mmCIF file of C-alpha atoms and ligand atoms in Angstrom:
data_model
loop_
_atom_site.group_PDB
_atom_site.id
_atom_site.type_symbol
_atom_site.label_atom_id
_atom_site.label_comp_id
_atom_site.label_asym_id
_atom_site.label_seq_id
_atom_site.Cartn_x
_atom_site.Cartn_y
_atom_site.Cartn_z
ATOM 1 C CA MET A 20 -22.268 81.601 104.457
ATOM 2 C CA THR A 21 -20.420 78.692 102.767
ATOM 3 C CA THR A 22 -17.527 76.887 104.250
ATOM 4 C CA SER A 23 -15.875 76.550 100.806
ATOM 5 C CA GLY A 24 -12.543 78.288 100.429
ATOM 6 C CA THR A 25 -13.780 80.802 97.759
ATOM 7 C CA GLY A 26 -16.530 82.340 99.611
ATOM 8 C CA PRO A 27 -20.139 82.588 98.652
ATOM 9 C CA ALA A 28 -19.647 83.966 95.148
ATOM 10 C CA GLY A 29 -17.167 83.223 92.422
ATOM 11 C CA ALA A 30 -15.393 85.670 90.220
ATOM 12 C CA ASN A 31 -18.514 86.506 88.095
ATOM 13 C CA GLY A 32 -20.648 87.050 91.176
ATOM 14 C CA ALA A 33 -22.589 83.792 90.779
ATOM 15 C CA GLU A 34 -22.591 81.489 93.719
ATOM 16 C CA LEU A 35 -23.399 78.470 91.644
ATOM 17 C CA SER A 36 -22.549 77.365 88.173
ATOM 18 C CA VAL A 37 -24.685 74.596 86.703
ATOM 19 C CA ILE A 38 -23.065 72.864 83.778
ATOM 20 C CA THR A 39 -25.208 70.783 81.378
ATOM 21 C CA PRO A 40 -23.694 69.229 78.306
ATOM 22 C CA VAL A 41 -26.336 69.029 75.558
ATOM 23 C CA TYR A 42 -26.389 67.078 72.284
ATOM 24 C CA ASN A 43 -29.571 67.465 70.335
ATOM 25 C CA GLU A 44 -31.665 68.069 73.405
ATOM 26 C CA SER A 45 -33.820 70.923 72.115
ATOM 27 C CA ASN A 46 -36.999 68.986 73.388
ATOM 28 C CA ASN A 47 -35.752 68.767 76.929
ATOM 29 C CA ILE A 48 -34.268 72.229 77.632
ATOM 30 C CA GLU A 49 -37.551 74.056 78.263
ATOM 31 C CA ASP A 50 -38.708 71.439 80.829
ATOM 32 C CA LEU A 51 -35.367 71.245 82.459
ATOM 33 C CA LEU A 52 -35.279 74.941 82.976
ATOM 34 C CA ALA A 53 -38.809 75.033 84.296
ATOM 35 C CA ARG A 54 -37.778 72.672 87.072
ATOM 36 C CA LEU A 55 -34.194 73.786 87.507
ATOM 37 C CA VAL A 56 -34.570 77.589 87.773
ATOM 38 C CA PRO A 57 -36.968 77.636 90.708
ATOM 39 C CA VAL A 58 -34.704 75.217 92.648
ATOM 40 C CA LEU A 59 -31.647 77.409 92.066
ATOM 41 C CA GLU A 60 -33.644 80.567 92.960
ATOM 42 C CA ARG A 61 -34.635 78.953 96.295
ATOM 43 C CA CYS A 62 -31.234 77.640 97.357
ATOM 44 C CA ALA A 63 -28.528 79.913 95.921
ATOM 45 C CA ALA A 64 -27.885 83.644 96.245
ATOM 46 C CA SER A 65 -27.074 83.849 92.546
ATOM 47 C CA PHE A 66 -26.419 81.323 89.748
ATOM 48 C CA GLU A 67 -25.518 80.791 86.123
ATOM 49 C CA ILE A 68 -26.573 77.914 84.000
ATOM 50 C CA ILE A 69 -23.907 77.012 81.457
ATOM 51 C CA PHE A 70 -25.168 74.716 78.682
ATOM 52 C CA VAL A 71 -22.416 73.162 76.513
ATOM 53 C CA ASP A 72 -23.829 72.501 73.091
ATOM 54 C CA ASP A 73 -21.764 69.558 72.039
ATOM 55 C CA GLY A 74 -22.184 70.033 68.238
ATOM 56 C CA SER A 75 -25.895 69.591 68.113
ATOM 57 C CA THR A 76 -27.544 69.287 64.720
ATOM 58 C CA ASP A 77 -31.076 70.145 65.846
ATOM 59 C CA ASP A 78 -32.199 73.529 67.089
ATOM 60 C CA THR A 79 -30.585 73.090 70.536
ATOM 61 C CA LEU A 80 -28.392 76.293 69.996
ATOM 62 C CA GLU A 81 -31.404 78.409 68.923
ATOM 63 C CA CYS A 82 -33.308 77.259 72.057
ATOM 64 C CA LEU A 83 -30.378 78.249 74.241
ATOM 65 C CA ARG A 84 -30.049 81.587 72.523
ATOM 66 C CA ALA A 85 -33.832 82.240 73.147
ATOM 67 C CA ALA A 86 -33.429 81.160 76.858
ATOM 68 C CA HIS A 87 -30.565 83.557 77.372
ATOM 69 C CA HIS A 88 -32.562 86.306 75.815
ATOM 70 C CA THR A 89 -35.311 85.778 78.366
ATOM 71 C CA ASP A 90 -32.984 85.012 81.257
ATOM 72 C CA PRO A 91 -29.438 86.201 80.992
ATOM 73 C CA ARG A 92 -28.344 83.823 83.820
ATOM 74 C CA ILE A 93 -28.728 81.097 81.203
ATOM 75 C CA ARG A 94 -25.581 80.927 79.126
ATOM 76 C CA ALA A 95 -24.182 78.724 76.494
ATOM 77 C CA LEU A 96 -20.997 77.564 74.820
ATOM 78 C CA SER A 97 -21.308 75.941 71.436
ATOM 79 C CA LEU A 98 -18.494 73.621 70.535
ATOM 80 C CA SER A 99 -17.404 73.440 66.873
ATOM 81 C CA ARG A 100 -18.516 69.798 66.687
ATOM 82 C CA ASN A 101 -19.502 66.892 68.693
ATOM 83 C CA PHE A 102 -16.604 66.299 71.047
ATOM 84 C CA GLY A 103 -18.395 63.872 73.380
ATOM 85 C CA LYS A 104 -19.935 64.373 76.791
ATOM 86 C CA GLU A 105 -16.726 64.066 78.713
ATOM 87 C CA ILE A 106 -15.054 66.909 76.853
ATOM 88 C CA ALA A 107 -18.184 68.949 76.923
ATOM 89 C CA ILE A 108 -18.163 68.791 80.719
ATOM 90 C CA ALA A 109 -14.487 69.853 80.611
ATOM 91 C CA ALA A 110 -15.412 72.845 78.587
ATOM 92 C CA GLY A 111 -18.083 73.743 81.060
ATOM 93 C CA LEU A 112 -15.783 73.423 83.944
ATOM 94 C CA ASP A 113 -13.318 75.726 82.183
ATOM 95 C CA HIS A 114 -15.829 78.410 82.082
ATOM 96 C CA ALA A 115 -17.687 77.917 85.459
ATOM 97 C CA ARG A 116 -16.969 80.763 87.764
ATOM 98 C CA GLY A 117 -19.203 80.062 90.532
ATOM 99 C CA ALA A 118 -18.075 79.195 94.122
ATOM 100 C CA ALA A 119 -19.418 75.730 93.213
ATOM 101 C CA ALA A 120 -20.309 73.969 90.148
ATOM 102 C CA ILE A 121 -23.089 71.349 89.535
ATOM 103 C CA ILE A 122 -22.857 68.996 86.669
ATOM 104 C CA MET A 123 -26.127 67.467 85.445
ATOM 105 C CA ASP A 124 -27.614 65.891 82.372
ATOM 106 C CA ALA A 125 -30.320 67.803 80.218
ATOM 107 C CA ASP A 126 -32.759 64.884 80.074
ATOM 108 C CA LEU A 127 -34.164 65.252 83.668
ATOM 109 C CA GLN A 128 -32.699 61.873 84.603
ATOM 110 C CA HIS A 129 -31.006 63.904 87.286
ATOM 111 C CA PRO A 130 -33.695 65.433 89.405
ATOM 112 C CA PRO A 131 -32.891 69.210 90.000
ATOM 113 C CA GLU A 132 -34.520 69.042 93.472
ATOM 114 C CA LEU A 133 -31.488 67.052 94.643
ATOM 115 C CA ILE A 134 -29.416 70.154 94.211
ATOM 116 C CA GLU A 135 -30.806 71.439 97.598
ATOM 117 C CA ILE A 136 -29.209 68.424 99.377
ATOM 118 C CA PHE A 137 -25.963 68.971 97.385
ATOM 119 C CA ILE A 138 -25.763 72.524 98.555
ATOM 120 C CA ALA A 139 -26.569 71.564 102.211
ATOM 121 C CA ARG A 140 -23.668 69.148 102.137
ATOM 122 C CA TRP A 141 -21.415 71.704 100.467
ATOM 123 C CA ARG A 142 -22.228 74.181 103.239
ATOM 124 C CA GLU A 143 -21.275 71.471 105.727
ATOM 125 C CA GLY A 144 -17.794 71.525 104.156
ATOM 126 C CA TYR A 145 -17.894 68.811 101.537
ATOM 127 C CA LYS A 146 -16.171 69.740 98.220
ATOM 128 C CA ASN A 147 -17.181 66.765 96.124
ATOM 129 C CA VAL A 148 -20.882 65.839 96.556
ATOM 130 C CA PHE A 149 -22.025 63.141 94.257
ATOM 131 C CA ALA A 150 -25.334 61.504 93.452
ATOM 132 C CA GLN A 151 -25.706 57.732 93.656
ATOM 133 C CA PRO A 152 -28.618 56.316 91.688
ATOM 134 C CA GLY A 153 -30.382 53.703 93.892
ATOM 135 C CA ASP A 154 -32.069 52.098 90.872
ATOM 136 C CA ARG A 155 -30.352 51.571 87.553
ATOM 137 C CA SER A 156 -33.335 49.664 86.052
ATOM 138 C CA LEU A 157 -33.941 52.675 83.767
ATOM 139 C CA TYR A 158 -31.405 51.370 81.342
ATOM 140 C CA SER A 159 -31.681 48.107 79.403
ATOM 141 C CA PRO A 160 -30.815 44.909 81.256
ATOM 142 C CA LEU A 161 -27.755 44.488 78.918
ATOM 143 C CA ARG A 162 -26.467 47.972 79.707
ATOM 144 C CA ARG A 163 -26.954 47.342 83.379
ATOM 145 C CA ILE A 164 -25.113 43.992 83.359
ATOM 146 C CA LEU A 165 -22.171 45.494 81.288
ATOM 147 C CA THR A 166 -22.079 48.548 83.557
ATOM 148 C CA HIS A 167 -21.922 46.341 86.584
ATOM 149 C CA ARG A 168 -19.163 44.170 85.057
ATOM 150 C CA PHE A 169 -17.254 47.261 84.117
ATOM 151 C CA TYR A 170 -17.359 48.633 87.752
ATOM 152 C CA LYS A 171 -16.272 45.262 89.103
ATOM 153 C CA ILE A 172 -13.297 45.083 86.624
ATOM 154 C CA PHE A 173 -12.446 48.707 87.403
ATOM 155 C CA GLY A 174 -12.705 47.972 91.064
ATOM 156 C CA SER A 175 -10.099 45.160 90.752
ATOM 157 C CA VAL A 176 -7.576 46.635 88.346
ATOM 158 C CA GLY A 177 -8.132 50.452 88.586
ATOM 159 C CA GLU A 178 -5.616 52.503 90.597
ATOM 160 C CA THR A 179 -8.330 54.798 91.828
ATOM 161 C CA SER A 180 -11.465 53.520 93.506
ATOM 162 C CA LEU A 181 -14.805 54.707 92.206
ATOM 163 C CA PRO A 182 -17.751 55.074 94.587
ATOM 164 C CA GLU A 183 -20.566 52.597 93.723
ATOM 165 C CA GLY A 184 -22.734 53.985 90.908
ATOM 166 C CA ALA A 185 -21.512 57.615 91.263
ATOM 167 C CA GLY A 186 -21.816 59.379 87.951
ATOM 168 C CA ASP A 187 -21.437 63.018 86.525
ATOM 169 C CA PHE A 188 -24.401 64.365 88.597
ATOM 170 C CA ARG A 189 -22.618 66.165 91.397
ATOM 171 C CA LEU A 190 -21.514 69.372 93.072
ATOM 172 C CA LEU A 191 -17.929 70.427 92.964
ATOM 173 C CA ASP A 192 -16.444 73.190 95.138
ATOM 174 C CA ALA A 193 -14.496 75.865 93.100
ATOM 175 C CA ARG A 194 -11.222 74.265 94.436
ATOM 176 C CA ALA A 195 -12.233 70.876 93.036
ATOM 177 C CA VAL A 196 -13.142 72.595 89.836
ATOM 178 C CA ALA A 197 -9.772 74.275 89.651
ATOM 179 C CA ALA A 198 -8.123 70.859 90.250
ATOM 180 C CA LEU A 199 -10.083 69.351 87.401
ATOM 181 C CA ARG A 200 -9.157 72.076 85.180
ATOM 182 C CA THR A 201 -5.471 71.106 85.393
ATOM 183 C CA LEU A 202 -6.231 67.666 84.031
ATOM 184 C CA ARG A 203 -6.128 68.140 80.214
ATOM 185 C CA GLU A 204 -6.220 64.553 79.182
ATOM 186 C CA HIS A 205 -7.969 63.690 75.983
ATOM 187 C CA ALA A 206 -9.000 60.130 76.743
ATOM 188 C CA ARG A 207 -11.271 61.496 79.493
ATOM 189 C CA PHE A 208 -13.155 59.290 81.928
ATOM 190 C CA SER A 209 -14.693 62.017 84.165
ATOM 191 C CA LYS A 210 -15.967 59.624 86.790
ATOM 192 C CA GLY A 211 -12.395 58.523 87.320
ATOM 193 C CA LEU A 212 -11.191 62.088 87.430
ATOM 194 C CA TYR A 213 -13.619 63.145 90.114
ATOM 195 C CA ALA A 214 -12.441 60.415 92.218
ATOM 196 C CA TRP A 215 -8.861 60.992 91.446
ATOM 197 C CA ILE A 216 -8.860 64.582 92.605
ATOM 198 C CA GLY A 217 -10.006 63.530 96.027
ATOM 199 C CA PHE A 218 -11.293 66.348 98.369
ATOM 200 C CA LYS A 219 -13.784 65.777 101.136
ATOM 201 C CA SER A 220 -16.412 63.655 99.319
ATOM 202 C CA ILE A 221 -19.878 62.420 100.074
ATOM 203 C CA GLY A 222 -22.499 60.429 98.219
ATOM 204 C CA VAL A 223 -26.237 61.355 98.125
ATOM 205 C CA SER A 224 -28.597 58.594 97.032
ATOM 206 C CA PHE A 225 -31.420 59.291 94.610
ATOM 207 C CA ASP A 226 -33.819 57.660 92.224
ATOM 208 C CA ALA A 227 -32.919 58.384 88.632
ATOM 209 C CA ALA A 228 -36.005 59.192 86.451
ATOM 210 C CA PRO A 229 -36.613 58.033 82.858
ATOM 211 C CA ARG A 230 -35.209 60.200 80.069
ATOM 212 C CA LEU A 231 -37.856 62.804 79.368
ATOM 213 C CA HIS A 232 -37.714 63.079 75.541
ATOM 214 C CA GLY A 233 -35.554 61.397 73.012
ATOM 215 C CA LYS A 234 -33.174 58.430 73.245
ATOM 216 C CA SER A 235 -29.884 57.920 75.004
ATOM 217 C CA LYS A 236 -26.994 59.421 72.998
ATOM 218 C CA PHE A 237 -24.728 56.584 74.093
ATOM 219 C CA SER A 238 -24.614 53.589 71.731
ATOM 220 C CA TYR A 239 -22.823 50.355 72.937
ATOM 221 C CA ARG A 240 -19.885 51.384 70.710
ATOM 222 C CA LYS A 241 -19.529 54.731 72.514
ATOM 223 C CA LEU A 242 -20.002 53.032 75.892
ATOM 224 C CA THR A 243 -17.251 50.466 75.028
ATOM 225 C CA HIS A 244 -14.944 53.311 73.923
ATOM 226 C CA LEU A 245 -15.606 55.201 77.207
ATOM 227 C CA ALA A 246 -15.024 51.991 79.250
ATOM 228 C CA LEU A 247 -11.737 51.306 77.530
ATOM 229 C CA ASP A 248 -10.737 55.017 78.141
ATOM 230 C CA GLY A 249 -11.563 54.638 81.781
ATOM 231 C CA LEU A 250 -9.657 51.321 82.246
ATOM 232 C CA MET A 251 -6.621 52.388 80.217
ATOM 233 C CA SER A 252 -6.329 55.922 81.964
ATOM 234 C CA PHE A 253 -6.633 54.484 85.467
ATOM 235 C CA SER A 254 -4.741 51.121 85.184
ATOM 236 C CA THR A 255 -1.596 49.694 83.540
ATOM 237 C CA MET A 256 -2.824 46.179 84.412
ATOM 238 C CA PRO A 257 -3.868 45.403 80.813
ATOM 239 C CA LEU A 258 -0.237 45.989 79.905
ATOM 240 C CA LYS A 259 1.185 44.058 82.813
ATOM 241 C CA VAL A 260 -1.050 41.062 82.541
ATOM 242 C CA TRP A 261 0.915 39.799 79.422
ATOM 243 C CA THR A 262 3.953 39.413 81.477
ATOM 244 C CA PHE A 263 2.059 36.971 83.626
ATOM 245 C CA ILE A 264 0.420 35.334 80.678
ATOM 246 C CA GLY A 265 3.839 35.112 78.866
ATOM 247 C CA SER A 266 5.549 33.640 81.820
ATOM 248 C CA ALA A 267 2.766 30.989 82.335
ATOM 249 C CA ILE A 268 2.953 30.074 78.597
ATOM 250 C CA SER A 269 6.655 29.869 78.634
ATOM 251 C CA GLY A 270 6.566 27.688 81.840
ATOM 252 C CA LEU A 271 3.958 25.455 80.014
ATOM 253 C CA ALA A 272 6.206 25.212 76.917
ATOM 254 C CA LEU A 273 9.250 24.266 79.092
ATOM 255 C CA THR A 274 7.313 21.607 80.896
ATOM 256 C CA LEU A 275 6.001 20.236 77.532
ATOM 257 C CA ALA A 276 9.509 20.311 76.025
ATOM 258 C CA THR A 277 10.824 18.313 78.979
ATOM 259 C CA PHE A 278 8.082 15.800 78.606
ATOM 260 C CA TYR A 279 8.605 15.294 74.933
ATOM 261 C CA LEU A 280 12.426 15.024 75.372
ATOM 262 C CA ILE A 281 11.988 12.405 78.023
ATOM 263 C CA ARG A 282 9.330 10.503 76.096
ATOM 264 C CA THR A 283 11.575 10.547 72.977
ATOM 265 C CA LEU A 284 14.523 9.218 74.840
ATOM 266 C CA ILE A 285 12.462 6.339 76.345
ATOM 267 C CA SER A 286 10.220 5.478 73.341
ATOM 268 C CA GLY A 287 11.931 6.914 70.333
ATOM 269 C CA VAL A 288 10.825 9.493 67.842
ATOM 270 C CA ASP A 289 7.088 10.095 67.590
ATOM 271 C CA VAL A 290 5.408 11.633 64.628
ATOM 272 C CA PRO A 291 3.617 14.784 65.995
ATOM 273 C CA GLY A 292 0.009 15.373 65.110
ATOM 274 C CA TYR A 293 -0.695 17.971 62.483
ATOM 275 C CA ALA A 294 -3.985 19.207 64.179
ATOM 276 C CA SER A 295 -2.309 19.971 67.589
ATOM 277 C CA LEU A 296 0.524 21.855 65.748
ATOM 278 C CA ILE A 297 -1.999 23.946 63.821
ATOM 279 C CA VAL A 298 -4.063 24.678 66.960
ATOM 280 C CA SER A 299 -1.039 25.722 69.037
ATOM 281 C CA ILE A 300 0.350 27.877 66.263
ATOM 282 C CA THR A 301 -2.857 29.743 65.787
ATOM 283 C CA PHE A 302 -3.565 30.005 69.449
ATOM 284 C CA PHE A 303 -0.164 31.607 70.204
ATOM 285 C CA ALA A 304 -0.430 33.883 67.062
ATOM 286 C CA GLY A 305 -3.705 35.054 68.534
ATOM 287 C CA ILE A 306 -2.311 35.594 72.008
ATOM 288 C CA GLN A 307 0.512 37.684 70.391
ATOM 289 C CA LEU A 308 -1.762 39.790 68.396
ATOM 290 C CA LEU A 309 -4.046 40.281 71.306
ATOM 291 C CA SER A 310 -1.154 41.603 73.383
ATOM 292 C CA LEU A 311 -0.015 43.723 70.569
ATOM 293 C CA GLY A 312 -3.409 45.072 70.282
ATOM 294 C CA VAL A 313 -3.568 46.086 73.928
ATOM 295 C CA ILE A 314 -0.159 47.898 73.507
ATOM 296 C CA GLY A 315 -1.630 49.601 70.390
ATOM 297 C CA GLU A 316 -4.551 50.830 72.392
ATOM 298 C CA TYR A 317 -2.131 52.523 74.901
ATOM 299 C CA ILE A 318 0.102 53.886 72.099
ATOM 300 C CA GLY A 319 -2.969 55.292 70.297
ATOM 301 C CA ARG A 320 -3.836 57.136 73.514
ATOM 302 C CA ILE A 321 -0.313 58.344 74.017
ATOM 303 C CA PHE A 322 -0.338 59.631 70.466
ATOM 304 C CA ALA A 323 -3.533 61.508 71.146
ATOM 305 C CA GLU A 324 -1.956 63.175 74.172
ATOM 306 C CA VAL A 325 1.385 64.029 72.582
ATOM 307 C CA LYS A 326 -0.221 65.757 69.608
ATOM 308 C CA GLY A 327 -1.179 68.318 72.218
ATOM 309 C CA ARG A 328 -4.283 69.489 70.417
ATOM 310 C CA PRO A 329 -6.870 71.557 72.398
ATOM 311 C CA LEU A 330 -9.526 69.555 74.116
ATOM 312 C CA TYR A 331 -12.244 71.407 72.144
ATOM 313 C CA LEU A 332 -12.930 74.427 69.981
ATOM 314 C CA ILE A 333 -15.700 76.861 70.756
ATOM 315 C CA GLU A 334 -17.748 78.151 67.824
ATOM 316 C CA GLU A 335 -20.035 80.520 69.636
ATOM 317 C CA ARG A 336 -20.596 81.929 73.124
ATOM 318 C CA VAL A 337 -23.996 82.967 74.361
ATOM 319 C CA GLY A 338 -23.636 85.271 77.464
ATOM 320 C CA ILE A 339 -20.163 84.104 78.287
ATOM 321 C CA GLY A 340 -17.436 86.648 77.695
ATOM 322 C CA SER A 341 -14.197 85.853 76.043
ATOM 323 C CA ALA A 342 -12.153 87.017 79.115
ATOM 324 C CA VAL A 343 -11.985 83.362 80.134
ATOM 325 C CA ALA A 344 -12.064 82.625 76.556
ATOM 326 C CA ASP A 345 -9.207 80.968 75.100
ATOM 327 C CA ASP A 346 -8.508 78.852 78.130
ATOM 328 C CA HIS A 347 -9.548 75.998 76.028
ATOM 329 C CA LEU A 348 -6.461 76.473 73.855
ATOM 330 C CA SER A 349 -4.169 76.233 76.825
ATOM 331 C CA ARG A 350 -1.857 73.361 77.390
ATOM 332 C CA PRO A 351 -1.824 71.901 80.986
ATOM 333 C CA ARG A 352 -2.065 74.789 83.196
ATOM 334 C CA SER A 353 0.077 75.603 86.241
ATOM 335 C CA GLU A 354 -2.772 77.070 88.223
HETATM 336 N N1 UDP B 14 -24.287 64.440 75.692
HETATM 337 C C1 UDP B 14 -23.390 65.236 75.174
HETATM 338 N N2 UDP B 14 -22.489 64.812 74.123
HETATM 339 C C2 UDP B 14 -22.650 63.532 73.559
HETATM 340 C C3 UDP B 14 -23.611 62.644 74.126
HETATM 341 C C4 UDP B 14 -24.414 63.162 75.188
HETATM 342 O O1 UDP B 14 -23.193 66.392 75.559
HETATM 343 O O2 UDP B 14 -21.918 63.162 72.643
HETATM 344 C C5 UDP B 14 -25.150 64.844 76.683
HETATM 345 C C6 UDP B 14 -26.654 64.644 76.591
HETATM 346 O O3 UDP B 14 -27.219 65.663 75.823
HETATM 347 C C7 UDP B 14 -27.179 64.570 77.995
HETATM 348 C C8 UDP B 14 -25.992 64.002 78.685
HETATM 349 O O4 UDP B 14 -24.912 64.125 77.888
HETATM 350 O O5 UDP B 14 -27.424 65.882 78.494
HETATM 351 C C9 UDP B 14 -26.234 62.480 78.962
HETATM 352 O O6 UDP B 14 -26.577 61.818 77.747
HETATM 353 P P1 UDP B 14 -27.557 60.651 77.656
HETATM 354 O O7 UDP B 14 -28.838 60.966 78.501
HETATM 355 O O8 UDP B 14 -27.777 60.248 76.261
HETATM 356 O O9 UDP B 14 -26.708 59.480 78.483
HETATM 357 P P2 UDP B 14 -27.304 58.268 79.306
HETATM 358 O O10 UDP B 14 -28.276 58.862 80.245
HETATM 359 O O11 UDP B 14 -27.871 57.235 78.368
HETATM 360 O O12 UDP B 14 -26.040 57.768 79.909
HETATM 361 MG MG1 MG B 15 -29.705 60.241 80.072
#
């Protein structure tokens, strides 16, 4: 009954694969399932829920094993360590075999009820249905300001345009999932990748809820790292900008040189000020180190890519066979 190219059910018979990355979320899993499972039972012929345990140190994995025991449609992958949410999502997508995949957080900030609207849109033919939170006030004012700044900067320098506020909570048709699987980059910025693959897309607005239990797993350090990954994987502007800065400074230096030459010719040799010399030397040393640093950021990311390490390693599978298994060891695939 779906307009998706893969038909109503994927290779494992499930129509929908829900992917949820979890990092120390044992307190939330039960509540999430209590709300999510009835929604899925109502609106999908069949489904699987794939939890990707991103190296949790609490009893998240035990909770997932127990959940699978009571309901085999609940499955889990346990990564060998904490690889980060972006990579945990990639692991989930690699193992999703539904005709559509839904990505959502475990902390109930993403209301499961919205999935019904996602599915309705998918059946209308949209392959990339994303949720747009109307109210970001759930995060601290500082995080909101920085997020807003980041989207503004990304909008002006990024080579892919991001829909306002669209995050990971979304439905992807199996074709979009297959496209994402071919993108094996390590410095992952999923929000950019969802936009980069294209496909017929539509936003659905919603009000994000507060996190149910626990605290956000994203420190400002992690968020900064993610923002840099995003900017550097979708823009070369930070590299190019030094050409303009360099030209402007050279132009200024040339003008100053001409000015001093003429002044010396007219009024003789002047004794230059010590302070202005020191200031200009340190200023330009700073500029040079800054530009080197930006180049270094890119080289570091190139290094991470050329090493060709797998994106993640799986330590345990709960209800997920290894037929699809060692996909995670593959290099970029030609599918
Ligand atoms: N998460 C993860 N690995 C991490 C950090 C977070 O799998 O290293 C998961 C986390 O368990 C949750 C989702 O990613 O299901 C979103 O995390 P969180 O709610 O902390 O992020 P925020 O809402 O603050 O952006
Ligand atoms: Mg959250």
